[in-house]
Amino acid sequence: MGRAKKAVLAYSGGVDTSVCIPYLKQEWGVEEVITFAADLGQGDELEPIRRKALDSGASQSIVGDLIEPFITEFAFPAIRANALYEGRYPLSTALARPLIARRLVEIAREVGADAVAHGCTGKGNDQVRFDVAIGALAPDLKVLAPAREWGMSREETIAYGERCGIPSPVSKTSPYSIDLNLLGRSIEAGPLEDPNVEPPEEIYALTVSVAAAPDQPQVVEIGFEHGYPVSIDGVRLDPVSLIRRANALAGAHGFGRLDMIENRVVGIKSREIYETPGLLLLIKAHQELESLTLAADVLRSKRQLEQQWADLVYQGLWFGPLKDAIDGFIERTQSSVNGSVKVKLHKGNATVVGRSSAADSLYVDAMATYDRGDQFDHRAAEGFIYVWGLPTRLWAARHRHR
Ligand code: ARG
């Protein structure tokens, strides 16, 4: 592969990505490491992280606010796609990776780097997402993943860092591996590795327990335009504020926790805990509005494509052709997804209790009603059923006496 001269490293401020800096320079002969730390709404203070990269040997330390594009270009399309990996996980981590990769590539161009680096291990999904995205956006850039090759244990990594002047974590490090952004938290490892152990309450930060949730239910009304959420309880909000508000509302009622066994791209089953209150609430409301405004056959086809969309985003194929093609389908469907959905939040549940669409509802009273206004032609059903059931009757007649 040849040596890289200048690498842009995706940097979080943690031990592993910090150790990547001296490791790349000392072991892999990279002359200059420039770090990039993304603000994705995780709430970390970025100035200490920026300084820590310099203290760890970075020649330049860049921090960048990506919150707005994260929500508008990644989270909102996921809501339109009702994207739930394996029917459950709303991709809070997965959606951030192609955005970080895109920014890494831009920075590499700006500083004239010949490589991009990340601290992912060889067992996870994030390495797949970074490597594939970078390969698609900048095939000429090398991708360096030292943690995939260094074979150091956690203790050895900390010791290596100490030898290079990287302070070991002050407090006793948490046994958990946590990934955090404005869409939610993912919590893995430590005691959670036993899939039969109940997650301790202490791991949660964005949602309260059912026991601690208020006794009073709260109905929230979410407004959509073209499949994008635009308001909560009649108040128009910009995309970032809307996600924050949805997180706060759902989290306060203990809605949005997941405990699942998930199938990673690399073949491993892993036990994952998530809390993604706002995103799950918005997807639920969006699904409901679609059930009112999309035709039955479009809905059925969309449900299948949604699953493929979630799979491919999880699997790191954000910049691939299938994503692009399915997005075309979704875009075409969303022009009529306008209206609002009422969801009752109560004790860990989010229950849809109403939906309406002034211009696009396909629910027609005169068809649905059992009252006087009924305009459905009941007698037409007979002929329809004669034809509809014909193949079944023919087959049954053949097989009845066997
Ligand atoms: N399993 C989740 C995913 O693949 C969460 C990964 C969390 N990433 C991390 N580096 N801790 O999307």
mmCIF file of C-alpha atoms and ligand atoms in Angstrom:
data_model
loop_
_atom_site.group_PDB
_atom_site.id
_atom_site.type_symbol
_atom_site.label_atom_id
_atom_site.label_comp_id
_atom_site.label_asym_id
_atom_site.label_seq_id
_atom_site.Cartn_x
_atom_site.Cartn_y
_atom_site.Cartn_z
ATOM 1 C CA MET A 1 0.000 0.000 0.000
ATOM 2 C CA GLY A 2 2.912 2.345 0.566
ATOM 3 C CA ARG A 3 3.259 4.734 3.429
ATOM 4 C CA ALA A 4 0.877 7.571 4.036
ATOM 5 C CA LYS A 5 2.422 10.986 4.607
ATOM 6 C CA LYS A 6 -0.487 12.957 5.943
ATOM 7 C CA ALA A 7 -3.607 11.426 7.473
ATOM 8 C CA VAL A 8 -6.893 12.921 8.655
ATOM 9 C CA LEU A 9 -8.088 10.942 11.673
ATOM 10 C CA ALA A 10 -11.696 10.707 12.883
ATOM 11 C CA TYR A 11 -11.253 11.704 16.513
ATOM 12 C CA SER A 12 -13.507 11.318 19.545
ATOM 13 C CA GLY A 13 -11.192 12.270 22.400
ATOM 14 C CA GLY A 14 -11.282 8.747 23.851
ATOM 15 C CA VAL A 15 -8.250 6.597 24.595
ATOM 16 C CA ASP A 16 -8.370 4.560 21.416
ATOM 17 C CA THR A 17 -8.536 7.401 18.938
ATOM 18 C CA SER A 18 -5.962 9.313 21.000
ATOM 19 C CA VAL A 19 -3.532 6.390 20.864
ATOM 20 C CA CYS A 20 -4.091 6.231 17.106
ATOM 21 C CA ILE A 21 -2.180 9.520 16.793
ATOM 22 C CA PRO A 22 1.245 8.426 18.120
ATOM 23 C CA TYR A 23 0.684 4.914 16.792
ATOM 24 C CA LEU A 24 0.197 6.118 13.234
ATOM 25 C CA LYS A 25 3.319 8.245 13.481
ATOM 26 C CA GLN A 26 5.608 5.839 15.307
ATOM 27 C CA GLU A 27 4.541 2.445 13.994
ATOM 28 C CA TRP A 28 3.247 3.297 10.553
ATOM 29 C CA GLY A 29 5.534 6.196 9.730
ATOM 30 C CA VAL A 30 2.787 8.714 9.035
ATOM 31 C CA GLU A 31 4.464 12.115 9.099
ATOM 32 C CA GLU A 32 1.507 14.233 10.055
ATOM 33 C CA VAL A 33 -1.808 13.405 11.729
ATOM 34 C CA ILE A 34 -4.637 15.916 11.545
ATOM 35 C CA THR A 35 -7.659 15.113 13.684
ATOM 36 C CA PHE A 36 -11.294 15.842 13.070
ATOM 37 C CA ALA A 37 -13.877 15.702 15.866
ATOM 38 C CA ALA A 38 -17.502 16.031 14.814
ATOM 39 C CA ASP A 39 -20.199 17.684 16.839
ATOM 40 C CA LEU A 40 -23.275 15.564 16.207
ATOM 41 C CA GLY A 41 -25.188 16.930 19.158
ATOM 42 C CA GLN A 42 -23.652 14.509 21.641
ATOM 43 C CA GLY A 43 -23.263 17.360 24.113
ATOM 44 C CA ASP A 44 -19.513 16.881 24.686
ATOM 45 C CA GLU A 45 -17.436 19.963 25.177
ATOM 46 C CA LEU A 46 -15.318 20.155 22.082
ATOM 47 C CA GLU A 47 -12.554 22.509 23.188
ATOM 48 C CA PRO A 48 -10.939 19.974 25.582
ATOM 49 C CA ILE A 49 -11.192 17.347 22.843
ATOM 50 C CA ARG A 50 -9.558 19.710 20.368
ATOM 51 C CA ARG A 51 -6.699 20.332 22.799
ATOM 52 C CA LYS A 52 -6.315 16.682 23.709
ATOM 53 C CA ALA A 53 -5.636 15.815 20.073
ATOM 54 C CA LEU A 54 -2.826 18.372 19.976
ATOM 55 C CA ASP A 55 -1.447 17.075 23.288
ATOM 56 C CA SER A 56 -1.498 13.588 21.802
ATOM 57 C CA GLY A 57 0.641 14.673 18.877
ATOM 58 C CA ALA A 58 -1.744 15.893 16.206
ATOM 59 C CA SER A 59 -0.270 18.618 14.028
ATOM 60 C CA GLN A 60 -3.668 20.185 13.569
ATOM 61 C CA SER A 61 -6.927 19.574 15.416
ATOM 62 C CA ILE A 62 -10.193 20.425 13.730
ATOM 63 C CA VAL A 63 -13.631 20.356 15.295
ATOM 64 C CA GLY A 64 -16.742 20.839 13.226
ATOM 65 C CA ASP A 65 -20.431 21.230 13.878
ATOM 66 C CA LEU A 66 -22.310 18.710 11.722
ATOM 67 C CA ILE A 67 -25.588 18.755 13.657
ATOM 68 C CA GLU A 68 -27.685 20.478 11.021
ATOM 69 C CA PRO A 69 -26.674 18.266 8.055
ATOM 70 C CA PHE A 70 -26.894 15.226 10.338
ATOM 71 C CA ILE A 71 -30.555 15.905 10.958
ATOM 72 C CA THR A 72 -31.640 17.266 7.579
ATOM 73 C CA GLU A 73 -29.636 15.003 5.264
ATOM 74 C CA PHE A 74 -29.491 11.806 7.329
ATOM 75 C CA ALA A 75 -32.109 11.641 10.097
ATOM 76 C CA PHE A 76 -34.986 13.113 8.114
ATOM 77 C CA PRO A 77 -34.565 10.727 5.159
ATOM 78 C CA ALA A 78 -34.495 7.877 7.696
ATOM 79 C CA ILE A 79 -37.822 9.071 9.100
ATOM 80 C CA ARG A 80 -39.312 9.187 5.609
ATOM 81 C CA ALA A 81 -37.983 5.656 5.098
ATOM 82 C CA ASN A 82 -39.358 4.495 8.484
ATOM 83 C CA ALA A 83 -35.938 2.900 8.762
ATOM 84 C CA LEU A 84 -35.737 0.233 11.461
ATOM 85 C CA TYR A 85 -32.933 -2.308 11.153
ATOM 86 C CA GLU A 86 -34.248 -5.783 11.894
ATOM 87 C CA GLY A 87 -37.586 -4.125 12.553
ATOM 88 C CA ARG A 88 -36.317 -2.280 15.625
ATOM 89 C CA TYR A 89 -33.100 -0.239 15.576
ATOM 90 C CA PRO A 90 -33.541 3.229 14.022
ATOM 91 C CA LEU A 91 -29.869 3.477 12.929
ATOM 92 C CA SER A 92 -28.876 6.342 15.249
ATOM 93 C CA THR A 93 -25.177 5.414 15.018
ATOM 94 C CA ALA A 94 -25.182 4.098 11.460
ATOM 95 C CA LEU A 95 -26.593 7.347 10.037
ATOM 96 C CA ALA A 96 -23.716 9.407 11.421
ATOM 97 C CA ARG A 97 -20.940 7.456 9.737
ATOM 98 C CA PRO A 98 -21.384 8.434 6.080
ATOM 99 C CA LEU A 99 -21.588 12.078 7.162
ATOM 100 C CA ILE A 100 -18.360 11.862 9.168
ATOM 101 C CA ALA A 101 -16.714 10.052 6.254
ATOM 102 C CA ARG A 102 -17.831 12.770 3.850
ATOM 103 C CA ARG A 103 -16.363 15.487 6.077
ATOM 104 C CA LEU A 104 -13.106 13.550 6.563
ATOM 105 C CA VAL A 105 -12.702 13.376 2.807
ATOM 106 C CA GLU A 106 -13.400 17.106 2.422
ATOM 107 C CA ILE A 107 -10.798 17.916 5.057
ATOM 108 C CA ALA A 108 -8.309 15.549 3.439
ATOM 109 C CA ARG A 109 -8.737 17.543 0.224
ATOM 110 C CA GLU A 110 -8.388 20.870 2.038
ATOM 111 C CA VAL A 111 -5.153 19.917 3.800
ATOM 112 C CA GLY A 112 -3.739 17.838 0.972
ATOM 113 C CA ALA A 113 -3.747 14.549 2.908
ATOM 114 C CA ASP A 114 -3.174 11.223 1.200
ATOM 115 C CA ALA A 115 -4.976 9.142 3.834
ATOM 116 C CA VAL A 116 -7.956 9.061 6.130
ATOM 117 C CA ALA A 117 -7.840 7.142 9.424
ATOM 118 C CA HIS A 118 -10.279 5.869 12.025
ATOM 119 C CA GLY A 119 -10.084 4.025 15.327
ATOM 120 C CA CYS A 120 -12.630 1.281 14.614
ATOM 121 C CA THR A 121 -11.850 -2.304 15.493
ATOM 122 C CA GLY A 122 -12.238 -5.187 13.085
ATOM 123 C CA LYS A 123 -15.364 -6.542 14.760
ATOM 124 C CA GLY A 124 -17.846 -3.752 14.313
ATOM 125 C CA ASN A 125 -20.063 -2.182 11.707
ATOM 126 C CA ASP A 126 -18.537 1.279 11.856
ATOM 127 C CA GLN A 127 -15.319 0.193 10.089
ATOM 128 C CA VAL A 128 -17.471 -1.102 7.239
ATOM 129 C CA ARG A 129 -19.397 2.147 7.009
ATOM 130 C CA PHE A 130 -16.259 4.325 7.060
ATOM 131 C CA ASP A 131 -14.246 2.216 4.654
ATOM 132 C CA VAL A 132 -17.012 1.806 2.091
ATOM 133 C CA ALA A 133 -18.009 5.472 2.236
ATOM 134 C CA ILE A 134 -14.435 6.724 1.866
ATOM 135 C CA GLY A 135 -13.786 4.257 -0.934
ATOM 136 C CA ALA A 136 -16.840 5.570 -2.772
ATOM 137 C CA LEU A 137 -16.106 9.258 -2.251
ATOM 138 C CA ALA A 138 -12.330 9.244 -2.641
ATOM 139 C CA PRO A 139 -10.917 6.055 -4.120
ATOM 140 C CA ASP A 140 -7.437 7.572 -4.225
ATOM 141 C CA LEU A 141 -7.228 8.071 -0.445
ATOM 142 C CA LYS A 142 -5.733 5.339 1.736
ATOM 143 C CA VAL A 143 -7.857 4.217 4.669
ATOM 144 C CA LEU A 144 -5.831 3.531 7.804
ATOM 145 C CA ALA A 145 -7.418 1.535 10.618
ATOM 146 C CA PRO A 146 -4.682 0.917 13.192
ATOM 147 C CA ALA A 147 -7.010 -0.531 15.852
ATOM 148 C CA ARG A 148 -7.890 -3.266 13.376
ATOM 149 C CA GLU A 149 -4.277 -4.366 13.346
ATOM 150 C CA TRP A 150 -2.526 -3.405 16.547
ATOM 151 C CA GLY A 151 -3.844 -6.321 18.590
ATOM 152 C CA MET A 152 -3.573 -4.467 21.894
ATOM 153 C CA SER A 153 -5.932 -5.127 24.786
ATOM 154 C CA ARG A 154 -7.618 -2.210 26.519
ATOM 155 C CA GLU A 155 -4.877 -2.190 29.197
ATOM 156 C CA GLU A 156 -2.121 -2.360 26.615
ATOM 157 C CA THR A 157 -3.697 0.494 24.684
ATOM 158 C CA ILE A 158 -3.808 2.651 27.824
ATOM 159 C CA ALA A 159 -0.180 1.716 28.639
ATOM 160 C CA TYR A 160 0.921 2.555 25.088
ATOM 161 C CA GLY A 161 -0.829 5.890 25.417
ATOM 162 C CA GLU A 162 0.866 6.607 28.754
ATOM 163 C CA ARG A 163 4.274 5.978 27.235
ATOM 164 C CA CYS A 164 3.387 8.609 24.628
ATOM 165 C CA GLY A 165 2.194 11.112 27.218
ATOM 166 C CA ILE A 166 -1.513 10.469 26.756
ATOM 167 C CA PRO A 167 -3.102 10.607 30.191
ATOM 168 C CA SER A 168 -4.976 7.437 31.102
ATOM 169 C CA PRO A 169 -8.659 7.991 31.846
ATOM 170 C CA VAL A 170 -8.861 9.698 35.244
ATOM 171 C CA SER A 171 -11.933 8.069 36.674
ATOM 172 C CA LYS A 172 -12.252 4.313 36.691
ATOM 173 C CA THR A 173 -13.405 3.777 33.144
ATOM 174 C CA SER A 174 -16.962 2.669 32.634
ATOM 175 C CA PRO A 175 -17.252 -0.949 31.513
ATOM 176 C CA TYR A 176 -19.588 0.148 28.733
ATOM 177 C CA SER A 177 -18.883 1.166 25.190
ATOM 178 C CA ILE A 178 -21.131 4.079 24.372
ATOM 179 C CA ASP A 179 -21.789 5.894 21.128
ATOM 180 C CA LEU A 180 -23.775 9.086 21.410
ATOM 181 C CA ASN A 181 -25.276 11.711 19.145
ATOM 182 C CA LEU A 182 -28.425 13.803 18.883
ATOM 183 C CA LEU A 183 -30.411 10.804 17.632
ATOM 184 C CA GLY A 184 -29.628 8.608 20.564
ATOM 185 C CA ARG A 185 -27.249 6.419 22.509
ATOM 186 C CA SER A 186 -25.929 2.942 21.904
ATOM 187 C CA ILE A 187 -24.617 1.041 24.913
ATOM 188 C CA GLU A 188 -22.617 -2.183 24.607
ATOM 189 C CA ALA A 189 -20.128 -4.383 26.458
ATOM 190 C CA GLY A 190 -19.375 -4.951 30.139
ATOM 191 C CA PRO A 191 -22.159 -6.810 31.938
ATOM 192 C CA LEU A 192 -24.414 -6.330 28.893
ATOM 193 C CA GLU A 193 -22.395 -8.917 26.994
ATOM 194 C CA ASP A 194 -24.469 -11.557 28.771
ATOM 195 C CA PRO A 195 -27.694 -11.401 26.768
ATOM 196 C CA ASN A 196 -29.558 -12.874 29.713
ATOM 197 C CA VAL A 197 -28.650 -10.047 32.093
ATOM 198 C CA GLU A 198 -31.117 -7.205 32.531
ATOM 199 C CA PRO A 199 -29.566 -3.798 31.713
ATOM 200 C CA PRO A 200 -28.959 -1.804 34.886
ATOM 201 C CA GLU A 201 -30.876 1.450 35.136
ATOM 202 C CA GLU A 202 -27.619 3.443 35.364
ATOM 203 C CA ILE A 203 -26.799 2.943 31.677
ATOM 204 C CA TYR A 204 -29.655 5.155 30.494
ATOM 205 C CA ALA A 205 -29.314 8.888 30.047
ATOM 206 C CA LEU A 206 -31.994 10.053 27.593
ATOM 207 C CA THR A 207 -34.998 8.152 28.914
ATOM 208 C CA VAL A 208 -36.459 7.674 32.375
ATOM 209 C CA SER A 209 -37.577 4.302 33.676
ATOM 210 C CA VAL A 210 -41.220 3.331 33.415
ATOM 211 C CA ALA A 211 -41.402 3.526 37.210
ATOM 212 C CA ALA A 212 -40.107 7.107 37.212
ATOM 213 C CA ALA A 213 -42.302 8.247 34.305
ATOM 214 C CA PRO A 214 -45.232 10.518 35.157
ATOM 215 C CA ASP A 215 -48.590 8.954 35.951
ATOM 216 C CA GLN A 216 -50.320 11.488 33.726
ATOM 217 C CA PRO A 217 -50.324 10.642 30.016
ATOM 218 C CA GLN A 218 -49.419 13.383 27.534
ATOM 219 C CA VAL A 219 -50.777 13.583 24.007
ATOM 220 C CA VAL A 220 -48.403 15.184 21.496
ATOM 221 C CA GLU A 221 -49.354 16.131 17.967
ATOM 222 C CA ILE A 222 -46.705 15.847 15.286
ATOM 223 C CA GLY A 223 -47.191 17.703 12.011
ATOM 224 C CA PHE A 224 -45.664 16.527 8.731
ATOM 225 C CA GLU A 225 -45.123 18.122 5.326
ATOM 226 C CA HIS A 226 -43.979 15.933 2.462
ATOM 227 C CA GLY A 227 -43.069 13.271 4.977
ATOM 228 C CA TYR A 228 -40.813 15.567 6.994
ATOM 229 C CA PRO A 229 -41.765 16.384 10.586
ATOM 230 C CA VAL A 230 -42.285 20.147 10.856
ATOM 231 C CA SER A 231 -44.168 20.839 14.078
ATOM 232 C CA ILE A 232 -44.951 19.533 17.536
ATOM 233 C CA ASP A 233 -48.194 20.551 19.200
ATOM 234 C CA GLY A 234 -48.796 23.147 16.518
ATOM 235 C CA VAL A 235 -45.431 24.865 17.006
ATOM 236 C CA ARG A 236 -43.250 24.910 13.907
ATOM 237 C CA LEU A 237 -39.694 23.899 14.694
ATOM 238 C CA ASP A 238 -36.532 23.775 12.656
ATOM 239 C CA PRO A 239 -35.279 20.195 12.154
ATOM 240 C CA VAL A 240 -32.679 20.243 14.944
ATOM 241 C CA SER A 241 -35.035 21.810 17.494
ATOM 242 C CA LEU A 242 -37.740 19.366 16.498
ATOM 243 C CA ILE A 243 -35.519 16.355 17.186
ATOM 244 C CA ARG A 244 -34.444 17.834 20.511
ATOM 245 C CA ARG A 245 -38.071 18.434 21.500
ATOM 246 C CA ALA A 246 -39.127 14.938 20.435
ATOM 247 C CA ASN A 247 -36.278 13.451 22.472
ATOM 248 C CA ALA A 248 -37.242 15.439 25.551
ATOM 249 C CA LEU A 249 -40.952 14.582 25.321
ATOM 250 C CA ALA A 250 -40.579 10.879 24.635
ATOM 251 C CA GLY A 251 -37.620 10.449 26.997
ATOM 252 C CA ALA A 252 -39.530 12.055 29.865
ATOM 253 C CA HIS A 253 -42.211 9.378 29.487
ATOM 254 C CA GLY A 254 -39.731 6.514 29.314
ATOM 255 C CA PHE A 255 -40.354 5.775 25.653
ATOM 256 C CA GLY A 256 -37.527 4.831 23.301
ATOM 257 C CA ARG A 257 -35.477 2.074 24.930
ATOM 258 C CA LEU A 258 -34.428 -1.022 23.014
ATOM 259 C CA ASP A 259 -32.704 -4.182 24.165
ATOM 260 C CA MET A 260 -31.929 -6.421 21.230
ATOM 261 C CA ILE A 261 -29.724 -9.113 19.778
ATOM 262 C CA GLU A 262 -28.497 -7.608 16.547
ATOM 263 C CA ASN A 263 -26.826 -9.167 13.531
ATOM 264 C CA ARG A 264 -23.683 -7.256 12.607
ATOM 265 C CA VAL A 265 -22.371 -7.027 9.072
ATOM 266 C CA VAL A 266 -19.302 -9.085 10.024
ATOM 267 C CA GLY A 267 -21.458 -12.020 11.104
ATOM 268 C CA ILE A 268 -21.436 -11.534 14.855
ATOM 269 C CA LYS A 269 -24.596 -11.476 16.923
ATOM 270 C CA SER A 270 -24.277 -8.771 19.537
ATOM 271 C CA ARG A 271 -26.389 -7.561 22.408
ATOM 272 C CA GLU A 272 -27.234 -3.905 21.957
ATOM 273 C CA ILE A 273 -29.032 -1.427 24.134
ATOM 274 C CA TYR A 274 -30.299 1.760 22.549
ATOM 275 C CA GLU A 275 -32.230 4.757 23.629
ATOM 276 C CA THR A 276 -33.549 6.729 20.698
ATOM 277 C CA PRO A 277 -36.712 8.374 22.039
ATOM 278 C CA GLY A 278 -37.329 11.133 19.506
ATOM 279 C CA LEU A 279 -36.452 9.176 16.399
ATOM 280 C CA LEU A 280 -38.686 6.240 17.364
ATOM 281 C CA LEU A 281 -41.545 8.602 18.173
ATOM 282 C CA LEU A 282 -41.235 10.407 14.848
ATOM 283 C CA ILE A 283 -40.993 7.189 12.830
ATOM 284 C CA LYS A 284 -44.063 5.829 14.552
ATOM 285 C CA ALA A 285 -46.035 8.973 13.774
ATOM 286 C CA HIS A 286 -44.761 9.050 10.196
ATOM 287 C CA GLN A 287 -45.750 5.424 9.578
ATOM 288 C CA GLU A 288 -49.210 6.224 10.819
ATOM 289 C CA LEU A 289 -49.641 9.246 8.566
ATOM 290 C CA GLU A 290 -48.571 7.131 5.596
ATOM 291 C CA SER A 291 -51.225 4.564 6.431
ATOM 292 C CA LEU A 292 -53.778 7.342 6.013
ATOM 293 C CA THR A 293 -52.347 9.007 2.916
ATOM 294 C CA LEU A 294 -50.708 6.316 0.774
ATOM 295 C CA ALA A 295 -52.566 3.821 -1.388
ATOM 296 C CA ALA A 296 -52.526 0.225 -0.174
ATOM 297 C CA ASP A 297 -50.267 -1.134 -2.915
ATOM 298 C CA VAL A 298 -47.775 1.736 -2.598
ATOM 299 C CA LEU A 299 -47.692 1.194 1.160
ATOM 300 C CA ARG A 300 -46.986 -2.509 0.769
ATOM 301 C CA SER A 301 -44.190 -1.926 -1.704
ATOM 302 C CA LYS A 302 -42.761 0.831 0.431
ATOM 303 C CA ARG A 303 -42.692 -1.383 3.524
ATOM 304 C CA GLN A 304 -40.497 -3.852 1.637
ATOM 305 C CA LEU A 305 -38.189 -1.173 0.287
ATOM 306 C CA GLU A 306 -37.921 0.394 3.735
ATOM 307 C CA GLN A 307 -36.463 -2.810 5.052
ATOM 308 C CA GLN A 308 -33.895 -2.809 2.268
ATOM 309 C CA TRP A 309 -33.121 0.841 2.939
ATOM 310 C CA ALA A 310 -32.504 0.100 6.625
ATOM 311 C CA ASP A 311 -30.355 -2.914 5.762
ATOM 312 C CA LEU A 312 -28.166 -1.067 3.308
ATOM 313 C CA VAL A 313 -27.656 1.933 5.579
ATOM 314 C CA TYR A 314 -26.763 -0.388 8.447
ATOM 315 C CA GLN A 315 -24.407 -2.261 6.156
ATOM 316 C CA GLY A 316 -22.499 0.843 5.099
ATOM 317 C CA LEU A 317 -23.905 1.261 1.596
ATOM 318 C CA TRP A 318 -25.146 4.855 1.997
ATOM 319 C CA PHE A 319 -23.347 6.000 -1.152
ATOM 320 C CA GLY A 320 -24.410 3.004 -3.231
ATOM 321 C CA PRO A 321 -26.817 2.673 -6.152
ATOM 322 C CA LEU A 322 -29.627 0.834 -4.331
ATOM 323 C CA LYS A 323 -29.912 3.626 -1.767
ATOM 324 C CA ASP A 324 -30.124 6.139 -4.582
ATOM 325 C CA ALA A 325 -32.801 4.145 -6.400
ATOM 326 C CA ILE A 326 -34.956 3.536 -3.320
ATOM 327 C CA ASP A 327 -34.653 7.220 -2.417
ATOM 328 C CA GLY A 328 -36.211 8.000 -5.784
ATOM 329 C CA PHE A 329 -39.204 5.837 -4.915
ATOM 330 C CA ILE A 330 -39.528 7.337 -1.456
ATOM 331 C CA GLU A 331 -39.288 10.895 -2.751
ATOM 332 C CA ARG A 332 -42.131 10.225 -5.166
ATOM 333 C CA THR A 333 -44.372 8.855 -2.398
ATOM 334 C CA GLN A 334 -43.830 11.595 0.163
ATOM 335 C CA SER A 335 -45.476 14.470 -1.684
ATOM 336 C CA SER A 336 -48.811 13.360 -0.240
ATOM 337 C CA VAL A 337 -47.623 12.631 3.286
ATOM 338 C CA ASN A 338 -49.046 15.809 4.805
ATOM 339 C CA GLY A 339 -50.999 16.084 8.009
ATOM 340 C CA SER A 340 -50.612 15.304 11.673
ATOM 341 C CA VAL A 341 -50.625 12.427 14.105
ATOM 342 C CA LYS A 342 -51.534 12.441 17.782
ATOM 343 C CA VAL A 343 -49.490 10.154 19.991
ATOM 344 C CA LYS A 344 -50.167 9.496 23.652
ATOM 345 C CA LEU A 345 -47.017 9.157 25.728
ATOM 346 C CA HIS A 346 -47.483 7.241 28.928
ATOM 347 C CA LYS A 347 -45.293 5.001 31.070
ATOM 348 C CA GLY A 348 -42.896 3.809 28.392
ATOM 349 C CA ASN A 349 -45.499 3.646 25.642
ATOM 350 C CA ALA A 350 -46.230 5.823 22.643
ATOM 351 C CA THR A 351 -49.699 5.009 21.365
ATOM 352 C CA VAL A 352 -51.184 6.592 18.273
ATOM 353 C CA VAL A 353 -54.590 7.986 19.170
ATOM 354 C CA GLY A 354 -55.423 10.066 16.102
ATOM 355 C CA ARG A 355 -54.351 11.011 12.587
ATOM 356 C CA SER A 356 -55.569 13.566 10.076
ATOM 357 C CA SER A 357 -54.700 14.970 6.681
ATOM 358 C CA ALA A 358 -56.792 17.788 5.248
ATOM 359 C CA ALA A 359 -55.624 17.455 1.653
ATOM 360 C CA ASP A 360 -54.284 13.926 1.309
ATOM 361 C CA SER A 361 -56.344 11.568 3.448
ATOM 362 C CA LEU A 362 -57.558 8.572 1.454
ATOM 363 C CA TYR A 363 -59.978 7.692 4.226
ATOM 364 C CA VAL A 364 -63.437 8.376 2.781
ATOM 365 C CA ASP A 365 -66.317 8.590 5.221
ATOM 366 C CA ALA A 366 -68.946 7.581 2.688
ATOM 367 C CA MET A 367 -67.022 4.360 2.060
ATOM 368 C CA ALA A 368 -66.075 3.568 5.653
ATOM 369 C CA THR A 369 -69.255 4.391 7.507
ATOM 370 C CA TYR A 370 -71.865 1.910 8.706
ATOM 371 C CA ASP A 371 -74.282 4.778 9.210
ATOM 372 C CA ARG A 372 -76.797 6.387 6.867
ATOM 373 C CA GLY A 373 -74.304 8.170 4.614
ATOM 374 C CA ASP A 374 -72.929 4.867 3.330
ATOM 375 C CA GLN A 375 -72.332 5.007 -0.423
ATOM 376 C CA PHE A 376 -70.490 1.747 -0.903
ATOM 377 C CA ASP A 377 -72.269 -0.528 -3.388
ATOM 378 C CA HIS A 378 -72.774 -3.621 -1.233
ATOM 379 C CA ARG A 379 -74.235 -5.674 -4.058
ATOM 380 C CA ALA A 380 -71.160 -5.148 -6.226
ATOM 381 C CA ALA A 381 -69.246 -7.215 -3.674
ATOM 382 C CA GLU A 382 -70.972 -10.404 -4.800
ATOM 383 C CA GLY A 383 -69.614 -10.333 -8.352
ATOM 384 C CA PHE A 384 -66.212 -9.343 -7.089
ATOM 385 C CA ILE A 385 -66.094 -12.278 -4.695
ATOM 386 C CA TYR A 386 -67.271 -14.682 -7.444
ATOM 387 C CA VAL A 387 -64.211 -13.786 -9.528
ATOM 388 C CA TRP A 388 -61.802 -13.338 -6.612
ATOM 389 C CA GLY A 389 -62.597 -16.741 -5.134
ATOM 390 C CA LEU A 390 -62.764 -18.614 -8.441
ATOM 391 C CA PRO A 391 -59.226 -20.088 -8.367
ATOM 392 C CA THR A 392 -59.691 -21.209 -4.785
ATOM 393 C CA ARG A 393 -63.015 -22.885 -5.569
ATOM 394 C CA LEU A 394 -61.611 -24.639 -8.654
ATOM 395 C CA TRP A 395 -58.615 -25.928 -6.710
ATOM 396 C CA ALA A 396 -60.716 -27.022 -3.751
ATOM 397 C CA ALA A 397 -63.151 -28.878 -6.025
ATOM 398 C CA ARG A 398 -60.254 -30.873 -7.472
ATOM 399 C CA HIS A 399 -58.766 -31.727 -4.090
ATOM 400 C CA ARG A 400 -61.830 -32.088 -1.893
ATOM 401 C CA HIS A 401 -62.200 -35.867 -2.198
ATOM 402 C CA ARG A 402 -58.564 -36.925 -2.220
HETATM 403 N N1 ARG B 1 -24.477 -1.646 16.777
HETATM 404 C C1 ARG B 1 -24.761 -0.287 16.464
HETATM 405 C C2 ARG B 1 -24.495 -0.028 15.008
HETATM 406 O O1 ARG B 1 -23.771 -0.745 14.404
HETATM 407 C C3 ARG B 1 -24.046 0.666 17.370
HETATM 408 C C4 ARG B 1 -22.568 0.773 17.152
HETATM 409 C C5 ARG B 1 -21.938 1.674 18.155
HETATM 410 N N2 ARG B 1 -20.645 2.059 17.702
HETATM 411 C C6 ARG B 1 -19.617 2.235 18.511
HETATM 412 N N3 ARG B 1 -18.458 2.512 17.978
HETATM 413 N N4 ARG B 1 -19.737 2.079 19.821
HETATM 414 O O2 ARG B 1 -25.031 0.890 14.458
#
